[in-house]
CSV table of C-alpha atoms in Angstrom, one decimal:
chain,number,residue,atom,x,y,z
A,1,MET,CA,-97.0,-127.2,147.4
A,2,PHE,CA,-93.8,-125.6,148.6
A,3,PHE,CA,-91.2,-127.3,150.8
A,4,LEU,CA,-87.9,-126.6,152.5
A,5,TYR,CA,-85.8,-129.6,151.4
A,6,GLU,CA,-82.4,-130.9,152.4
A,7,LEU,CA,-80.4,-132.1,149.4
A,8,GLU,CA,-76.9,-133.2,148.5
A,9,ARG,CA,-74.8,-132.8,145.4
A,10,VAL,CA,-71.3,-133.9,144.4
A,11,ILE,CA,-69.3,-131.4,142.3
A,12,THR,CA,-65.9,-131.9,140.7
A,13,LEU,CA,-63.5,-129.0,140.6
A,14,HIS,CA,-60.7,-128.5,138.1
A,15,PRO,CA,-57.3,-127.7,139.5
A,16,SER,CA,-57.3,-124.3,137.9
A,17,PHE,CA,-60.0,-123.3,140.4
A,18,PHE,CA,-58.1,-124.3,143.5
A,19,GLY,CA,-57.3,-121.4,145.8
A,20,SER,CA,-59.0,-118.9,148.1
A,21,ARG,CA,-62.1,-118.6,145.9
A,22,ASN,CA,-62.9,-122.4,146.0
A,23,LYS,CA,-66.2,-121.7,147.8
A,24,GLU,CA,-67.3,-119.1,145.3
A,25,TYR,CA,-66.7,-121.4,142.4
A,26,LEU,CA,-68.5,-124.3,144.1
A,27,THR,CA,-71.4,-122.1,145.0
A,28,ARG,CA,-71.7,-120.8,141.4
A,29,GLN,CA,-71.7,-124.3,140.0
A,30,LEU,CA,-74.3,-125.5,142.6
A,31,LEU,CA,-76.7,-122.7,141.6
A,32,ALA,CA,-76.2,-123.4,137.9
A,33,ASP,CA,-76.7,-127.1,138.3
A,34,VAL,CA,-79.9,-127.1,140.5
A,35,GLU,CA,-81.9,-123.9,140.4
A,36,GLY,CA,-84.8,-124.1,137.9
A,37,LYS,CA,-84.2,-127.9,137.6
A,38,PHE,CA,-85.9,-131.1,138.7
A,39,ILE,CA,-84.1,-132.8,141.6
A,40,ASP,CA,-85.5,-135.9,143.2
A,41,ASN,CA,-89.0,-135.3,141.7
A,42,TYR,CA,-89.0,-131.7,143.1
A,43,TYR,CA,-88.6,-128.5,141.2
A,44,VAL,CA,-85.9,-126.4,142.8
A,45,ILE,CA,-87.0,-122.8,143.2
A,46,CYS,CA,-83.9,-121.5,144.8
A,47,VAL,CA,-81.0,-122.5,147.1
A,48,MET,CA,-81.0,-120.7,150.4
A,49,GLU,CA,-78.0,-118.6,151.0
A,50,ASN,CA,-75.6,-119.7,153.8
A,51,ALA,CA,-77.7,-122.9,154.2
A,52,TYR,CA,-75.2,-125.3,152.7
A,53,ASP,CA,-72.2,-127.2,153.9
A,54,ILE,CA,-69.1,-128.0,151.7
A,55,SER,CA,-67.0,-131.0,152.5
A,56,GLU,CA,-63.2,-131.2,152.3
A,57,GLY,CA,-62.1,-131.9,148.7
A,58,LYS,CA,-60.9,-135.3,147.8
A,59,VAL,CA,-58.4,-135.7,144.9
A,60,LEU,CA,-59.7,-138.2,142.4
A,61,PRO,CA,-57.3,-141.2,141.6
A,62,GLY,CA,-55.6,-140.7,138.3
A,63,SER,CA,-56.7,-137.1,138.0
A,64,ALA,CA,-55.7,-133.8,139.5
A,65,GLU,CA,-59.4,-132.8,140.0
A,66,ALA,CA,-61.0,-132.7,143.4
A,67,GLU,CA,-64.4,-133.9,144.4
A,68,TYR,CA,-66.6,-132.0,146.9
A,69,THR,CA,-69.9,-133.0,148.5
A,70,LEU,CA,-72.3,-130.1,149.1
A,71,HIS,CA,-75.2,-130.4,151.5
A,72,TYR,CA,-77.7,-127.6,151.0
A,73,ARG,CA,-81.2,-126.4,151.7
A,74,ALA,CA,-83.5,-125.3,149.0
A,75,VAL,CA,-87.1,-124.1,148.5
A,76,VAL,CA,-88.7,-126.6,146.2
A,77,TRP,CA,-92.1,-127.1,144.7
A,78,ARG,CA,-94.1,-130.2,143.8
A,79,PRO,CA,-97.8,-130.6,142.8
A,80,PHE,CA,-99.9,-133.3,144.4
A,81,LYS,CA,-103.1,-135.1,143.4
A,82,GLY,CA,-106.1,-133.2,144.6
A,83,GLU,CA,-104.3,-129.8,144.8
A,84,SER,CA,-105.8,-126.8,143.1
A,85,ILE,CA,-103.4,-124.5,141.3
A,86,ASP,CA,-103.7,-121.5,139.0
A,87,GLY,CA,-102.3,-121.5,135.4
A,88,ILE,CA,-102.5,-119.9,132.0
A,89,VAL,CA,-103.9,-121.8,129.0
A,90,GLY,CA,-101.5,-122.5,126.2
A,91,ASP,CA,-102.6,-124.8,123.4
A,92,VAL,CA,-106.3,-125.5,122.8
A,93,THR,CA,-107.7,-128.4,120.7
A,94,GLY,CA,-111.0,-130.2,120.3
A,95,GLN,CA,-109.7,-132.9,122.8
A,96,GLY,CA,-109.0,-130.4,125.5
A,97,PHE,CA,-106.3,-127.8,126.4
A,98,TRP,CA,-102.9,-127.5,127.9
A,99,ALA,CA,-102.2,-125.0,130.7
A,100,ASN,CA,-98.8,-123.8,131.9
A,101,ILE,CA,-98.0,-123.5,135.6
A,102,GLY,CA,-94.4,-122.5,135.7
A,103,PRO,CA,-92.4,-125.8,135.0
A,104,LEU,CA,-95.6,-127.9,135.0
A,105,ASN,CA,-97.6,-128.7,131.8
A,106,ILE,CA,-101.1,-129.8,132.7
A,107,PHE,CA,-103.7,-131.2,130.3
A,108,VAL,CA,-107.4,-130.9,130.8
A,109,SER,CA,-109.5,-133.2,128.7
A,110,ARG,CA,-112.9,-132.2,127.3
A,111,PHE,CA,-114.3,-134.8,129.6
A,112,HIS,CA,-113.1,-132.8,132.6
A,113,ILE,CA,-114.6,-129.5,131.3
A,114,PRO,CA,-118.2,-128.6,132.4
A,115,SER,CA,-120.8,-129.9,130.0
A,116,ASP,CA,-122.2,-126.4,129.2
A,117,ILE,CA,-118.8,-125.3,127.8
A,118,LYS,CA,-118.5,-126.6,124.2
A,119,TRP,CA,-115.8,-126.7,121.7
A,120,ASP,CA,-116.2,-124.0,118.9
A,121,PRO,CA,-113.7,-124.6,116.1
A,122,ASP,CA,-115.1,-121.8,114.0
A,123,ALA,CA,-114.3,-119.1,116.6
A,124,THR,CA,-111.3,-116.9,116.3
A,125,PRO,CA,-109.2,-118.2,117.9
A,126,PRO,CA,-110.7,-121.7,118.3
A,127,GLN,CA,-112.0,-122.1,121.9
A,128,PHE,CA,-114.2,-123.7,124.4
A,129,THR,CA,-117.2,-121.5,125.3
A,130,ASP,CA,-120.7,-121.5,126.7
A,131,ASN,CA,-121.6,-118.6,124.3
A,132,GLY,CA,-121.6,-116.4,127.4
A,133,ASP,CA,-119.0,-115.3,129.9
A,134,GLN,CA,-117.1,-118.6,129.9
A,135,VAL,CA,-114.4,-118.7,127.3
A,136,ILE,CA,-111.3,-120.9,127.3
A,137,GLU,CA,-108.7,-119.9,124.8
A,138,ARG,CA,-105.0,-119.2,124.6
A,139,GLY,CA,-104.0,-116.9,127.5
A,140,THR,CA,-107.1,-117.6,129.6
A,141,GLN,CA,-106.4,-117.7,133.4
A,142,LEU,CA,-107.8,-120.8,135.1
A,143,ARG,CA,-107.9,-122.6,138.4
A,144,ILE,CA,-107.4,-126.3,137.9
A,145,LYS,CA,-107.5,-129.3,140.1
A,146,VAL,CA,-104.7,-131.8,139.7
A,147,ILE,CA,-106.0,-135.4,139.3
A,148,GLY,CA,-102.8,-137.1,138.2
A,149,VAL,CA,-99.1,-136.3,138.1
A,150,ARG,CA,-96.2,-137.9,136.1
A,151,THR,CA,-92.6,-137.0,136.4
A,152,ASP,CA,-89.8,-137.6,133.8
A,153,VAL,CA,-86.1,-136.9,134.3
A,154,THR,CA,-86.4,-133.3,133.3
A,155,GLU,CA,-90.1,-132.7,132.8
A,156,LEU,CA,-93.2,-132.7,134.9
A,157,TYR,CA,-96.7,-133.4,133.5
A,158,ALA,CA,-100.2,-133.6,135.0
A,159,ILE,CA,-103.8,-134.0,134.1
A,160,GLY,CA,-106.4,-131.8,135.6
A,161,SER,CA,-110.1,-130.9,135.8
A,162,ILE,CA,-112.2,-127.8,136.0
A,163,LYS,CA,-115.4,-129.7,136.4
A,164,GLU,CA,-116.0,-128.9,140.1
A,165,ASP,CA,-117.1,-125.9,142.1
A,166,TYR,CA,-114.7,-123.0,142.5
A,167,LEU,CA,-112.6,-124.1,139.5
A,168,GLY,CA,-112.3,-122.5,136.0
A,169,SER,CA,-111.8,-118.9,135.2
A,170,VAL,CA,-110.0,-116.6,137.6
A,171,THR,CA,-109.2,-112.9,137.3
A,172,HIS,CA,-105.6,-113.1,138.5
A,173,VAL,CA,-102.9,-115.8,138.3
A,174,THR,CA,-99.6,-115.9,140.1
A,175,THR,CA,-97.5,-118.5,138.2
A,176,LEU,CA,-94.4,-120.3,139.2
A,177,PRO,CA,-91.2,-119.4,137.5
A,178,SER,CA,-89.7,-121.3,134.6
A,179,ALA,CA,-86.0,-121.8,134.0
A,180,ASN,CA,-86.2,-119.0,131.4
A,181,ASN,CA,-87.7,-116.4,133.7
A,182,LEU,CA,-85.1,-115.8,136.4
A,183,GLU,CA,-86.5,-112.4,137.5
A,184,VAL,CA,-89.7,-114.2,138.6
A,185,LEU,CA,-87.6,-116.9,140.2
A,186,TYR,CA,-85.8,-114.4,142.4
A,187,GLU,CA,-89.1,-112.6,143.2
A,188,LEU,CA,-90.5,-116.0,144.4
A,189,HIS,CA,-87.4,-116.4,146.6
A,190,ASN,CA,-88.4,-113.2,148.4
A,191,LEU,CA,-91.9,-114.5,148.9
A,192,ALA,CA,-90.6,-117.9,150.2
A,193,ALA,CA,-88.5,-116.1,152.8
A,194,THR,CA,-91.7,-114.7,154.3
A,195,CYS,CA,-93.5,-118.0,153.9
A,196,LEU,CA,-90.8,-119.8,155.8
A,197,ASP,CA,-90.4,-117.1,158.4
A,198,ALA,CA,-86.7,-117.2,157.5
A,199,HIS,CA,-85.9,-113.6,158.2
A,200,HIS,CA,-82.2,-114.2,157.8
A,201,ILE,CA,-82.7,-114.8,154.1
A,202,PRO,CA,-82.0,-111.5,152.2
A,203,PRO,CA,-84.1,-110.6,149.1
A,204,LEU,CA,-82.3,-111.2,145.8
A,205,GLY,CA,-81.6,-108.5,143.3
A,206,PRO,CA,-82.6,-109.0,139.6
A,207,ARG,CA,-80.6,-111.9,138.2
A,208,GLY,CA,-78.5,-112.0,141.4
A,209,VAL,CA,-75.6,-114.2,140.2
A,210,LEU,CA,-73.8,-115.6,143.3
A,211,TRP,CA,-76.1,-113.4,145.4
A,212,THR,CA,-73.7,-110.5,144.9
A,213,GLU,CA,-76.3,-107.8,145.5
A,214,ALA,CA,-78.2,-109.8,148.0
A,215,ARG,CA,-75.3,-110.0,150.4
A,216,GLN,CA,-75.5,-106.2,150.8
A,217,ARG,CA,-79.1,-106.4,152.0
A,218,LYS,CA,-80.4,-107.8,155.3
A,219,GLY,CA,-83.8,-109.2,156.1
A,220,CYS,CA,-87.1,-109.2,154.3
A,221,GLU,CA,-88.6,-106.0,153.0
A,222,GLY,CA,-92.2,-104.9,152.4
A,223,ASN,CA,-95.5,-106.7,153.0
A,224,LEU,CA,-95.1,-109.9,150.9
A,225,VAL,CA,-97.9,-112.2,149.9
A,226,VAL,CA,-97.3,-115.9,149.3
A,227,PRO,CA,-98.9,-117.2,146.1
A,228,LYS,CA,-101.9,-119.4,146.7
A,229,VAL,CA,-101.4,-122.8,145.1
A,230,SER,CA,-104.0,-124.8,146.9
A,231,GLY,CA,-107.4,-124.6,148.6
A,232,ALA,CA,-109.4,-123.0,145.8
A,233,SER,CA,-112.7,-123.5,147.6
A,234,LYS,CA,-113.1,-120.1,149.1
Protein backbone atom coordinates (compact mmCIF):
# COMPACT_ATOMS: atom_id res chain seq x y z
CA MET A 1 0.00 0.00 0.00
CA PHE A 2 1.24 3.50 -0.86
CA PHE A 3 1.45 6.38 1.62
CA LEU A 4 2.49 10.00 1.71
CA TYR A 5 4.81 10.04 4.71
CA GLU A 6 6.48 12.80 6.73
CA LEU A 7 10.10 11.95 7.57
CA GLU A 8 13.19 13.56 9.07
CA ARG A 9 16.88 13.08 8.37
CA VAL A 10 20.05 14.66 9.78
CA ILE A 11 22.82 15.33 7.25
CA THR A 12 26.36 16.51 7.99
CA LEU A 13 27.96 18.83 5.46
CA HIS A 14 31.73 19.28 4.99
CA PRO A 15 33.01 22.89 4.96
CA SER A 16 34.09 22.52 1.33
CA PHE A 17 30.37 22.49 0.41
CA PHE A 18 29.48 25.69 2.26
CA GLY A 19 28.20 28.46 0.03
CA SER A 20 25.34 29.42 -2.25
CA ARG A 21 24.81 25.78 -3.36
CA ASN A 22 24.23 24.41 0.14
CA LYS A 23 20.66 23.44 -0.64
CA GLU A 24 21.68 21.60 -3.80
CA TYR A 25 24.31 19.55 -1.99
CA LEU A 26 21.91 18.70 0.85
CA THR A 27 19.16 17.72 -1.58
CA ARG A 28 21.51 15.48 -3.52
CA GLN A 29 22.64 13.76 -0.34
CA LEU A 30 19.05 13.31 0.86
CA LEU A 31 17.99 11.63 -2.40
CA ALA A 32 21.04 9.35 -2.35
CA ASP A 33 20.45 8.39 1.29
CA VAL A 34 16.73 7.58 1.24
CA GLU A 35 15.34 6.85 -2.24
CA GLY A 36 15.14 3.12 -2.88
CA LYS A 37 15.90 2.40 0.81
CA PHE A 38 13.99 1.19 3.85
CA ILE A 39 13.28 3.99 6.33
CA ASP A 40 11.16 3.35 9.46
CA ASN A 41 9.86 0.05 8.00
CA TYR A 42 8.73 1.77 4.80
CA TYR A 43 10.28 1.52 1.35
CA VAL A 44 10.88 5.04 0.04
CA ILE A 45 9.77 5.32 -3.58
CA CYS A 46 10.68 8.97 -4.05
CA VAL A 47 11.07 12.25 -2.20
CA MET A 48 8.57 14.86 -3.34
CA GLU A 49 10.17 17.93 -4.87
CA ASN A 50 9.85 21.17 -2.89
CA ALA A 51 8.18 19.23 -0.07
CA TYR A 52 11.05 19.47 2.37
CA ASP A 53 12.31 21.97 4.92
CA ILE A 54 16.01 22.49 5.70
CA SER A 55 17.00 23.82 9.11
CA GLU A 56 19.79 26.27 9.83
CA GLY A 57 23.18 24.57 10.01
CA LYS A 58 24.81 23.96 13.38
CA VAL A 59 28.59 23.71 13.59
CA LEU A 60 29.61 20.52 15.38
CA PRO A 61 31.87 21.03 18.44
CA GLY A 62 35.48 20.16 17.68
CA SER A 63 34.77 20.04 13.94
CA ALA A 64 34.26 22.52 11.12
CA GLU A 65 31.40 20.44 9.73
CA ALA A 66 27.80 21.62 9.97
CA GLU A 67 24.73 19.56 10.80
CA TYR A 68 21.38 20.11 9.07
CA THR A 69 17.99 18.61 9.85
CA LEU A 70 15.80 17.97 6.82
CA HIS A 71 12.05 17.44 7.15
CA TYR A 72 10.64 15.98 3.95
CA ARG A 73 7.62 14.25 2.43
CA ALA A 74 8.02 11.03 0.49
CA VAL A 75 5.90 8.52 -1.36
CA VAL A 76 6.49 5.24 0.47
CA TRP A 77 5.26 1.67 0.15
CA ARG A 78 4.65 -1.07 2.69
CA PRO A 79 2.88 -4.44 2.33
CA PHE A 80 0.31 -5.50 4.91
CA LYS A 81 -1.05 -8.85 6.01
CA GLY A 82 -4.11 -9.71 3.93
CA GLU A 83 -3.09 -7.52 0.98
CA SER A 84 -3.00 -9.04 -2.53
CA ILE A 85 -0.10 -7.98 -4.72
CA ASP A 86 1.29 -9.01 -8.11
CA GLY A 87 4.79 -10.41 -8.53
CA ILE A 88 7.09 -12.45 -10.71
CA VAL A 89 8.36 -15.90 -9.70
CA GLY A 90 12.10 -16.17 -9.08
CA ASP A 91 13.44 -19.38 -7.54
CA VAL A 92 11.30 -22.55 -7.56
CA THR A 93 11.98 -25.60 -5.36
CA GLY A 94 10.03 -28.61 -4.15
CA GLN A 95 9.22 -26.73 -0.92
CA GLY A 96 7.64 -23.77 -2.70
CA PHE A 97 8.75 -20.72 -4.64
CA TRP A 98 10.05 -17.18 -4.16
CA ALA A 99 8.43 -14.24 -5.95
CA ASN A 100 9.85 -10.76 -6.43
CA ILE A 101 7.66 -7.70 -5.90
CA GLY A 102 10.07 -4.78 -6.26
CA PRO A 103 12.01 -4.65 -2.95
CA LEU A 104 9.90 -7.43 -1.40
CA ASN A 105 10.86 -11.10 -1.51
CA ILE A 106 7.84 -13.27 -0.77
CA PHE A 107 7.89 -17.04 -0.22
CA VAL A 108 4.91 -19.26 -1.00
CA SER A 109 5.11 -22.70 0.58
CA ARG A 110 3.79 -25.80 -1.20
CA PHE A 111 1.18 -25.93 1.57
CA HIS A 112 -0.21 -22.62 0.31
CA ILE A 113 -0.47 -23.75 -3.30
CA PRO A 114 -3.74 -25.35 -4.56
CA SER A 115 -3.70 -29.12 -4.12
CA ASP A 116 -4.21 -29.81 -7.83
CA ILE A 117 -0.92 -28.04 -8.66
CA LYS A 118 1.89 -30.54 -8.06
CA TRP A 119 5.67 -30.29 -8.01
CA ASP A 120 7.28 -31.77 -11.15
CA PRO A 121 11.09 -32.03 -10.72
CA ASP A 122 11.48 -33.77 -14.10
CA ALA A 123 10.07 -30.86 -16.10
CA THR A 124 12.35 -28.41 -17.85
CA PRO A 125 12.62 -26.15 -15.96
CA PRO A 126 11.38 -27.77 -12.71
CA GLN A 127 7.93 -26.40 -11.92
CA PHE A 128 4.61 -26.67 -10.14
CA THR A 129 1.89 -27.68 -12.58
CA ASP A 130 -1.55 -29.23 -12.87
CA ASN A 131 -0.53 -30.76 -16.23
CA GLY A 132 -2.83 -28.25 -17.87
CA ASP A 133 -2.91 -24.47 -18.03
CA GLN A 134 -1.50 -23.89 -14.56
CA VAL A 135 2.32 -23.68 -14.55
CA ILE A 136 4.48 -22.02 -11.92
CA GLU A 137 8.08 -21.63 -13.00
CA ARG A 138 10.72 -18.92 -13.09
CA GLY A 139 9.22 -15.81 -14.72
CA THR A 140 5.56 -16.74 -14.10
CA GLN A 141 3.38 -13.76 -13.17
CA LEU A 142 1.23 -14.38 -10.10
CA ARG A 143 -1.19 -12.61 -7.78
CA ILE A 144 -0.30 -13.48 -4.18
CA LYS A 145 -1.99 -12.80 -0.86
CA VAL A 146 0.36 -11.70 1.94
CA ILE A 147 -0.12 -13.75 5.11
CA GLY A 148 2.93 -12.56 7.05
CA VAL A 149 5.58 -9.81 6.86
CA ARG A 150 9.03 -9.52 8.45
CA THR A 151 11.29 -6.46 8.22
CA ASP A 152 15.07 -6.40 8.69
CA VAL A 153 17.21 -3.27 8.70
CA THR A 154 17.70 -3.26 4.92
CA GLU A 155 15.47 -6.09 3.68
CA LEU A 156 11.78 -6.93 3.60
CA TYR A 157 10.45 -10.49 3.56
CA ALA A 158 6.98 -12.02 3.50
CA ILE A 159 5.16 -15.30 3.20
CA GLY A 160 2.15 -15.61 0.94
CA SER A 161 -0.55 -17.84 -0.46
CA ILE A 162 -2.23 -18.51 -3.80
CA LYS A 163 -4.69 -21.00 -2.30
CA GLU A 164 -7.75 -18.74 -2.54
CA ASP A 165 -10.10 -17.47 -5.22
CA TYR A 166 -8.78 -14.83 -7.65
CA LEU A 167 -5.15 -15.64 -6.80
CA GLY A 168 -2.49 -17.28 -8.93
CA SER A 169 -1.63 -16.68 -12.56
CA VAL A 170 -2.26 -13.23 -14.05
CA THR A 171 -1.59 -11.98 -17.56
CA HIS A 172 0.07 -8.69 -16.62
CA VAL A 173 2.08 -7.56 -13.62
CA THR A 174 3.12 -4.01 -12.70
CA THR A 175 5.98 -4.44 -10.25
CA LEU A 176 7.43 -2.00 -7.77
CA PRO A 177 10.88 -0.58 -8.49
CA SER A 178 14.04 -1.95 -6.94
CA ALA A 179 17.04 0.19 -6.06
CA ASN A 180 18.73 -1.05 -9.25
CA ASN A 181 15.91 0.02 -11.57
CA LEU A 182 15.78 3.80 -11.34
CA GLU A 183 13.90 4.31 -14.60
CA VAL A 184 10.95 2.37 -13.17
CA LEU A 185 11.27 4.28 -9.90
CA TYR A 186 10.86 7.62 -11.66
CA GLU A 187 7.96 6.29 -13.73
CA LEU A 188 6.25 5.31 -10.47
CA HIS A 189 6.80 8.84 -9.15
CA ASN A 190 4.72 10.10 -12.07
CA LEU A 191 2.00 7.55 -11.26
CA ALA A 192 2.03 8.54 -7.60
CA ALA A 193 1.56 12.20 -8.54
CA THR A 194 -1.78 11.33 -10.09
CA CYS A 195 -2.68 8.96 -7.24
CA LEU A 196 -2.15 11.72 -4.68
CA ASP A 197 -3.81 14.38 -6.82
CA ALA A 198 -0.59 16.36 -6.34
CA HIS A 199 -0.65 18.25 -9.60
CA HIS A 200 2.20 20.47 -8.52
CA ILE A 201 4.56 17.50 -8.71
CA PRO A 202 6.32 17.49 -12.09
CA PRO A 203 7.06 14.20 -13.85
CA LEU A 204 10.69 13.12 -13.60
CA GLY A 205 12.95 12.60 -16.56
CA PRO A 206 14.96 9.36 -16.94
CA ARG A 207 17.46 9.11 -14.08
CA GLY A 208 16.59 12.71 -13.13
CA VAL A 209 19.46 13.47 -10.76
CA LEU A 210 18.51 16.43 -8.57
CA TRP A 211 15.32 16.74 -10.63
CA THR A 212 17.23 18.82 -13.21
CA GLU A 213 15.00 17.96 -16.13
CA ALA A 214 11.88 17.84 -13.97
CA ARG A 215 12.18 21.45 -12.90
CA GLN A 216 11.63 22.49 -16.51
CA ARG A 217 8.29 20.69 -16.72
CA LYS A 218 5.08 21.56 -14.89
CA GLY A 219 2.11 19.38 -13.94
CA CYS A 220 1.21 15.77 -14.72
CA GLU A 221 1.01 14.58 -18.30
CA GLY A 222 -1.10 11.94 -19.98
CA ASN A 223 -3.69 9.55 -18.63
CA LEU A 224 -1.77 7.75 -15.91
CA VAL A 225 -2.97 4.57 -14.23
CA VAL A 226 -1.98 3.72 -10.67
CA PRO A 227 -0.71 0.09 -10.24
CA LYS A 228 -3.19 -2.14 -8.45
CA VAL A 229 -1.55 -3.67 -5.39
CA SER A 230 -4.61 -4.75 -3.44
CA GLY A 231 -8.17 -5.94 -3.83
CA ALA A 232 -7.56 -8.82 -6.24
CA SER A 233 -11.12 -10.20 -5.91
CA LYS A 234 -12.65 -8.63 -9.00
